[in-house]
Coordinates of C-alpha atoms in Angstrom, one line a residue:
M1 CA 34.8 173.2 -33.3
T2 CA 37.3 170.7 -31.8
P3 CA 40.7 172.7 -31.3
S4 CA 42.8 172.6 -34.4
C5 CA 46.1 171.3 -33.9
P6 CA 48.4 172.0 -37.4
A7 CA 51.6 171.0 -35.4
V8 CA 50.1 167.7 -34.2
L9 CA 50.0 166.8 -38.1
S10 CA 53.4 168.1 -39.1
D11 CA 55.6 165.0 -38.8
R12 CA 55.6 161.7 -41.0
S13 CA 56.6 158.4 -39.7
P14 CA 59.7 157.3 -41.1
C15 CA 57.9 153.7 -41.7
R16 CA 55.2 155.2 -43.8
E17 CA 54.6 153.1 -47.1
P18 CA 54.9 155.2 -50.3
L19 CA 51.3 157.0 -51.0
V20 CA 49.6 156.9 -54.5
K21 CA 46.8 159.8 -54.6
L22 CA 45.2 159.2 -58.3
N23 CA 41.6 158.9 -58.5
S24 CA 39.9 157.0 -61.3
G25 CA 36.6 158.4 -62.1
S26 CA 35.1 158.5 -65.7
P27 CA 36.2 156.0 -68.6
A28 CA 38.0 158.7 -70.4
G29 CA 39.4 159.8 -67.1
Q30 CA 41.1 156.5 -66.4
T31 CA 42.6 156.0 -70.1
A32 CA 44.3 159.4 -69.4
I33 CA 45.4 158.2 -65.8
K34 CA 46.7 155.0 -67.6
K35 CA 48.7 156.9 -70.0
V36 CA 50.4 159.0 -67.6
C37 CA 51.3 156.0 -65.6
L38 CA 52.9 154.3 -68.5
S39 CA 54.7 157.4 -69.6
E40 CA 55.8 157.7 -66.0
L41 CA 57.1 154.0 -65.6
Q42 CA 59.0 154.3 -68.9
R43 CA 60.7 157.2 -67.5
G44 CA 61.4 155.3 -64.4
V45 CA 59.5 157.8 -61.8
L46 CA 56.5 156.1 -61.1
S47 CA 56.0 152.7 -59.1
V48 CA 54.2 149.9 -60.7
S49 CA 51.7 150.4 -57.5
A50 CA 50.5 153.5 -59.3
A51 CA 49.2 151.7 -62.3
V52 CA 47.8 149.1 -60.0
M53 CA 45.6 151.9 -58.6
A54 CA 44.4 153.0 -62.0
S55 CA 42.8 149.9 -62.8
S56 CA 40.2 150.3 -60.2
P57 CA 41.1 147.9 -57.3
A58 CA 38.0 146.3 -55.6
V59 CA 36.2 148.7 -53.0
L60 CA 37.5 146.8 -50.1
M61 CA 41.1 146.7 -50.9
R62 CA 40.9 150.4 -51.5
L63 CA 39.1 151.2 -48.1
V64 CA 41.8 148.6 -46.6
A65 CA 44.6 150.9 -48.4
S66 CA 43.0 154.3 -47.3
A67 CA 42.6 153.1 -43.7
Y68 CA 46.4 152.3 -43.4
T69 CA 47.1 155.9 -44.1
V70 CA 44.5 157.2 -42.2
A71 CA 45.7 155.2 -39.2
E72 CA 49.1 156.2 -39.5
K73 CA 48.3 159.9 -39.5
A74 CA 46.2 159.1 -36.2
G75 CA 49.6 157.6 -34.8
T76 CA 51.4 160.6 -35.3
I77 CA 48.3 162.7 -33.9
V78 CA 48.8 160.5 -30.9
R79 CA 52.4 161.0 -30.5
K80 CA 52.2 164.8 -30.9
V81 CA 49.2 165.2 -28.3
L82 CA 51.5 163.4 -25.9
Q83 CA 54.5 165.3 -26.6
S84 CA 52.6 168.7 -26.1
G85 CA 51.6 167.7 -22.5
E86 CA 48.4 169.1 -22.9
L87 CA 46.0 165.6 -22.9
G88 CA 42.7 167.5 -22.3
I89 CA 41.6 164.6 -20.4
V90 CA 38.0 164.2 -19.9
E91 CA 36.2 161.5 -17.4
K92 CA 33.3 159.7 -19.4
T93 CA 31.7 157.2 -16.9
G94 CA 34.5 157.2 -14.4
A95 CA 38.4 157.2 -13.6
N96 CA 38.8 154.2 -15.9
D97 CA 37.0 155.4 -18.7
L98 CA 38.9 158.4 -19.9
Q99 CA 38.7 160.4 -23.3
T100 CA 41.9 163.0 -24.2
L101 CA 42.4 165.4 -26.9
A102 CA 44.0 162.5 -28.9
D103 CA 40.8 160.4 -28.7
R104 CA 38.6 163.3 -30.4
L105 CA 41.2 164.4 -33.1
V106 CA 41.9 161.0 -34.2
Q107 CA 38.4 160.1 -34.5
K108 CA 37.5 163.3 -36.1
S109 CA 40.3 162.5 -38.5
I110 CA 39.6 159.0 -39.3
C111 CA 36.0 159.7 -39.8
A112 CA 36.2 162.8 -41.8
S113 CA 38.9 161.1 -44.2
L114 CA 36.8 157.7 -44.7
S115 CA 33.5 159.4 -45.2
K116 CA 35.2 161.6 -47.8
S117 CA 36.6 158.8 -49.8
F118 CA 33.7 156.4 -49.1
P119 CA 30.5 158.4 -48.4
K120 CA 28.3 155.3 -48.8
V121 CA 30.2 153.3 -45.8
T122 CA 29.0 153.0 -42.5
I123 CA 31.2 154.4 -39.8
I124 CA 30.5 153.9 -35.9
G125 CA 33.4 155.5 -33.7
E126 CA 33.8 155.3 -30.1
E127 CA 33.6 158.8 -29.1
E128 CA 30.3 160.8 -29.1
L129 CA 31.3 163.9 -31.0
P130 CA 29.3 166.5 -32.1
A131 CA 28.7 166.6 -35.5
E132 CA 31.0 169.2 -37.5
D133 CA 33.2 169.6 -40.4
A134 CA 37.1 168.4 -40.1
E135 CA 39.8 170.7 -40.5
E136 CA 41.5 170.4 -43.5
E137 CA 44.8 169.3 -41.7
L138 CA 42.9 166.5 -40.1
L139 CA 42.2 164.9 -43.4
E140 CA 44.1 162.2 -45.3
N141 CA 43.4 161.4 -48.5
G142 CA 46.2 158.7 -49.5
H143 CA 46.2 155.0 -50.0
S144 CA 48.9 152.7 -49.4
S145 CA 50.1 151.6 -52.9
L146 CA 51.7 148.1 -51.3
I147 CA 48.0 147.2 -50.4
L148 CA 46.6 148.1 -53.7
Q149 CA 49.1 145.5 -55.3
K150 CA 47.1 142.8 -53.3
S151 CA 44.3 140.8 -54.9
C152 CA 40.8 141.3 -53.3
P153 CA 39.8 137.8 -52.2
D154 CA 37.1 136.6 -54.5
Q155 CA 34.3 136.5 -51.9
Y156 CA 34.6 140.1 -51.2
A157 CA 35.7 141.6 -54.9
S158 CA 32.4 142.7 -55.8
L159 CA 31.5 144.3 -52.6
K160 CA 29.8 147.8 -52.6
E161 CA 30.5 150.5 -50.0
E162 CA 27.1 150.5 -48.8
E163 CA 27.7 146.8 -47.5
L164 CA 30.5 147.6 -45.4
V165 CA 30.6 148.9 -41.7
V166 CA 33.8 150.5 -40.2
W167 CA 34.0 150.4 -36.6
V168 CA 36.6 152.7 -35.2
D169 CA 38.4 152.9 -31.8
P170 CA 40.5 156.1 -31.9
L171 CA 42.8 155.3 -29.1
D172 CA 42.9 151.8 -27.7
G173 CA 44.8 151.7 -24.2
T174 CA 43.7 155.5 -23.2
K175 CA 44.4 154.6 -19.4
E176 CA 47.9 153.4 -20.2
Y177 CA 48.1 156.5 -22.3
T178 CA 47.2 159.1 -19.7
E179 CA 49.4 157.2 -17.1
A180 CA 52.7 157.5 -19.1
A181 CA 51.5 161.1 -19.5
R182 CA 51.3 161.7 -15.9
V183 CA 54.7 160.3 -15.4
L184 CA 56.2 162.0 -18.2
Y185 CA 55.1 165.3 -17.1
S186 CA 55.5 164.8 -13.3
P187 CA 57.7 167.3 -11.5
V188 CA 59.8 164.3 -10.1
Y189 CA 60.0 162.4 -13.1
I190 CA 63.1 160.5 -13.4
Q191 CA 64.2 159.5 -16.9
K192 CA 66.4 156.7 -16.4
A193 CA 64.5 155.1 -13.5
E194 CA 61.3 155.4 -15.1
Q195 CA 61.7 155.1 -18.8
P196 CA 61.1 151.1 -18.8
Y197 CA 57.5 151.7 -17.2
I198 CA 56.8 154.3 -19.6
N199 CA 57.8 152.0 -22.5
R200 CA 55.6 149.4 -20.9
L201 CA 52.6 151.5 -20.7
L202 CA 53.0 153.2 -24.3
D203 CA 53.3 149.8 -25.8
H204 CA 49.5 149.2 -25.0
V205 CA 48.3 152.1 -26.9
T206 CA 46.9 151.3 -30.5
V207 CA 44.5 152.9 -33.3
L208 CA 41.9 150.4 -34.5
I209 CA 40.0 150.4 -37.7
G210 CA 37.9 147.3 -38.5
I211 CA 35.8 146.9 -41.2
A212 CA 32.9 144.3 -41.5
Y213 CA 30.3 142.6 -44.0
G214 CA 27.5 140.7 -43.4
G215 CA 27.9 141.0 -39.5
T216 CA 31.6 139.6 -39.9
A217 CA 34.8 141.2 -39.2
I218 CA 36.6 140.6 -42.6
A219 CA 39.5 143.2 -42.6
G220 CA 41.4 145.4 -39.9
V221 CA 44.0 148.0 -39.2
I222 CA 46.3 148.5 -36.3
N223 CA 48.8 151.4 -35.5
Q224 CA 51.1 151.0 -32.7
P225 CA 52.1 154.8 -32.2
F226 CA 54.8 154.1 -30.0
Y227 CA 56.2 151.0 -31.4
N228 CA 60.3 151.1 -31.0
Y229 CA 59.8 153.8 -28.3
Q230 CA 62.4 151.8 -26.0
M231 CA 64.9 152.5 -28.7
G232 CA 65.2 156.3 -27.4
A233 CA 65.5 159.3 -29.1
G234 CA 66.1 159.3 -33.2
A235 CA 64.1 156.0 -33.3
S236 CA 61.7 155.5 -35.8
L237 CA 58.5 155.3 -33.8
G238 CA 55.2 153.4 -34.9
R239 CA 54.2 150.7 -37.1
T240 CA 50.7 149.4 -38.8
L241 CA 49.5 145.8 -38.9
W242 CA 46.5 145.1 -41.3
G243 CA 44.7 141.9 -42.6
V244 CA 42.0 140.8 -44.7
L245 CA 40.4 137.4 -44.4
G246 CA 41.3 135.2 -47.3
L247 CA 44.4 137.1 -48.1
G248 CA 46.4 137.5 -44.8
A249 CA 47.9 139.6 -42.3
F250 CA 51.1 141.9 -42.7
G251 CA 53.1 144.1 -40.8
F252 CA 54.5 141.7 -38.3
Q253 CA 56.2 138.5 -37.9
L254 CA 53.8 135.4 -37.2
Q255 CA 55.2 133.6 -34.1
E256 CA 53.6 131.1 -31.6
V257 CA 54.4 130.5 -27.9
P258 CA 56.7 127.6 -27.3
D259 CA 54.8 124.1 -27.5
G260 CA 52.7 123.2 -24.5
K261 CA 53.2 126.8 -22.9
R262 CA 49.9 128.4 -21.7
I263 CA 50.2 132.2 -21.5
V264 CA 47.2 134.0 -20.7
T265 CA 46.8 137.9 -21.2
T266 CA 44.3 139.7 -19.4
T267 CA 43.2 143.3 -18.6
R268 CA 45.3 145.3 -16.5
S269 CA 42.8 147.8 -15.0
H270 CA 39.4 146.3 -15.5
S271 CA 39.6 143.1 -13.4
N272 CA 37.0 141.6 -11.0
K273 CA 36.1 137.9 -9.3
L274 CA 34.9 136.6 -12.9
V275 CA 38.0 137.8 -14.8
I276 CA 40.2 136.2 -12.2
D277 CA 38.2 132.8 -12.1
A278 CA 38.5 132.6 -15.7
V279 CA 42.0 133.0 -16.0
Q280 CA 42.8 130.7 -13.1
A281 CA 40.6 128.1 -14.8
M282 CA 42.7 128.0 -17.7
E283 CA 45.7 126.7 -15.5
P284 CA 48.1 129.1 -17.1
H285 CA 52.0 129.1 -16.6
D286 CA 52.2 132.5 -16.8
V287 CA 49.6 135.8 -16.9
I288 CA 50.3 138.9 -18.6
R289 CA 48.3 142.0 -17.6
V290 CA 48.1 144.6 -20.1
G291 CA 45.9 147.3 -21.2
G292 CA 44.0 147.5 -24.9
A293 CA 42.3 144.8 -26.5
G294 CA 44.6 145.6 -29.9
N295 CA 47.8 145.3 -27.8
K296 CA 46.5 141.9 -26.5
I297 CA 45.8 140.5 -30.0
I298 CA 49.3 141.5 -31.1
Q299 CA 50.8 139.4 -28.3
L300 CA 48.7 136.5 -29.5
V301 CA 50.0 136.7 -33.1
E302 CA 53.6 137.7 -32.0
G303 CA 53.9 134.6 -29.8
K304 CA 53.8 136.3 -26.5
A305 CA 50.7 134.9 -25.2
S306 CA 48.5 132.0 -26.3
A307 CA 45.1 133.1 -25.0
Y308 CA 43.5 136.5 -24.4
V309 CA 40.8 135.9 -21.5
F310 CA 38.3 138.6 -20.5
A311 CA 35.3 137.3 -18.8
S312 CA 33.7 140.8 -18.4
P313 CA 31.1 142.7 -20.6
G314 CA 33.9 145.7 -20.9
C315 CA 34.7 145.4 -24.4
K316 CA 33.0 146.9 -27.1
K317 CA 32.6 146.3 -31.0
W318 CA 35.1 149.0 -31.6
D319 CA 37.7 147.2 -29.2
T320 CA 37.3 143.6 -31.3
C321 CA 36.5 144.4 -35.0
A322 CA 39.7 145.2 -36.3
P323 CA 41.9 142.9 -34.2
E324 CA 39.4 140.1 -34.6
A325 CA 39.9 140.2 -38.5
I326 CA 43.6 140.2 -38.2
L327 CA 43.5 137.2 -35.7
H328 CA 41.1 135.4 -38.0
A329 CA 43.1 136.3 -41.2
V330 CA 46.2 134.1 -39.6
G331 CA 43.8 131.3 -38.6
G332 CA 43.4 132.3 -35.1
K333 CA 39.7 132.8 -33.2
L334 CA 37.9 135.2 -31.3
T335 CA 34.6 134.7 -29.6
D336 CA 32.8 135.4 -26.5
M337 CA 33.1 133.5 -23.4
H338 CA 30.6 130.8 -24.9
G339 CA 32.5 130.5 -28.3
N340 CA 29.7 132.3 -30.0
A341 CA 31.2 134.7 -32.6
Y342 CA 30.5 138.6 -32.3
R343 CA 28.5 140.4 -35.1
Y344 CA 29.4 143.8 -36.3
D345 CA 26.2 144.9 -38.2
A346 CA 25.7 148.6 -38.2
N347 CA 22.6 148.0 -35.7
V348 CA 24.1 145.7 -33.1
K349 CA 24.5 146.6 -29.4
H350 CA 27.8 148.0 -29.1
M351 CA 28.8 146.2 -25.9
N352 CA 30.7 142.7 -26.3
S353 CA 28.1 141.3 -23.0
A354 CA 29.6 137.8 -22.8
G355 CA 33.3 138.9 -22.2
V356 CA 36.2 138.0 -25.1
L357 CA 38.3 134.7 -25.4
A358 CA 40.8 134.8 -28.3
T359 CA 43.6 132.2 -29.1
L360 CA 46.0 131.9 -31.9
R361 CA 45.8 127.8 -31.7
N362 CA 43.5 125.3 -29.6
H363 CA 40.7 127.8 -29.2
E364 CA 38.3 124.6 -28.0
Y365 CA 40.8 123.7 -25.1
Y366 CA 40.4 127.3 -23.6
L367 CA 36.6 127.0 -23.9
S368 CA 36.3 123.9 -22.3
R369 CA 38.4 125.4 -19.1
V370 CA 35.7 128.6 -19.1
P371 CA 34.0 127.8 -15.5
Q372 CA 30.3 127.3 -15.4
V373 CA 29.7 130.1 -13.1
V374 CA 31.5 132.6 -15.7
L375 CA 29.0 131.2 -18.6
Q376 CA 25.9 131.7 -15.9
A377 CA 27.3 135.1 -15.2
L378 CA 27.7 136.1 -19.0
P379 CA 24.8 134.7 -21.0
S380 CA 25.5 134.9 -24.8
D381 CA 23.6 137.4 -27.0

C-alpha cells in the first residue's frame, strides 16, 4: 500500500472555510436534521449554512463543495511532503515527467474521498496507481458551507452523479515542486539569496479538480498550496479558487492586463520551435515562462497575462478541465490552437493534441495570429 503519512495530515490551512458534515438521508432523517438545525440556529450555535445543506442542494454544488475541502486537504499534503524533504521522486517518461510522494498521496486522497461521497461519479486521475483502499487519514468527508449557500445554475440543477466526470491533477507543476525541494535541501542552500527563486517556483504548484458534464468543463477547483509563501514564517499558506459556469468564480480578485498590453504566458520547461514560433507570432510586449497549466490560468484571471499560448501536445485533460471551467466562468476562453473546444467525456483520449490557447479577452485576435505552420503541425482532433 502507499505509505501512510499521518503527519502529512496534521495541520489545517488557516484560510479553510467552515465545514458542515451533516448528511441528509431518508425524509424522516431530513426532518430530524432540520429540527436540529433550527434548534442550533435559535441558540446561535450553528450557521445558516448548515440549514442550507440540510435542504439537499443540487448534486453539482455538493460535489464542488466537497471538492473544495478535498483540495484544501490536498494542499496540506503537498506542503507537508515538501517540509519532510522525502519527496519519493520517480521518473515516468523522463526527467521532465516526474511523480512524487505528494502526487501519489494527493491523488489517492482526492479519488477516495470523492468516490466515497459520490460513488456514481466517474473520476479520472493523472497518476496510474494500484487499486487499493485509502488509509482513513487520507479521507476528507467535509463540505464547504459557503459553496452550499450558492444557488446551482438552473441548467445543472437536476444533474445526476452518473452524468458527471471528474478530472484530477494531484500536483500540477511537479517539476517546479521538485526543483524547489532540491534547492531547499541542498547542502549549499543560502536562504536569503535563494528564497525569491524558491518562492517563484512554488507559486507554480497547484492541485486541480475539474468537473465535466456532456463533454464540457462546467466547474473547477484549484488549490495553490504555497500561496503567500513569500510572506515568510508564520504566514497563512494556501488558497483555493473555484468556479461554476453560470454562477461565477471565487477565491481571487478578477483583473485584466492594462489596455493594449499583450502579455503571453507559456511553458517554462516544455518549449520547442513550434511553441516559440506561436508565442512570437502574437507580437507580445512581454513573455512570462512559468510551470503548471493551473498557474497560467490564474495569471490570466488576475491580470498578469493576456494569453496562454502552448503550441504543443503536452497538456492532458486533467491539466485543463478545472482551469478551463474557472476561466469560462468569468468570460474567458480556452481552446486548441485552431479555436476548437476540448471535450472532457470519460472516454476521450487524455492528450490535448492540438495545443492550448487561452485568453480572458480578445480570443479571436490571438487565434488569428497562430502561424499556419503551427496549425499544420497540430491537427485538431
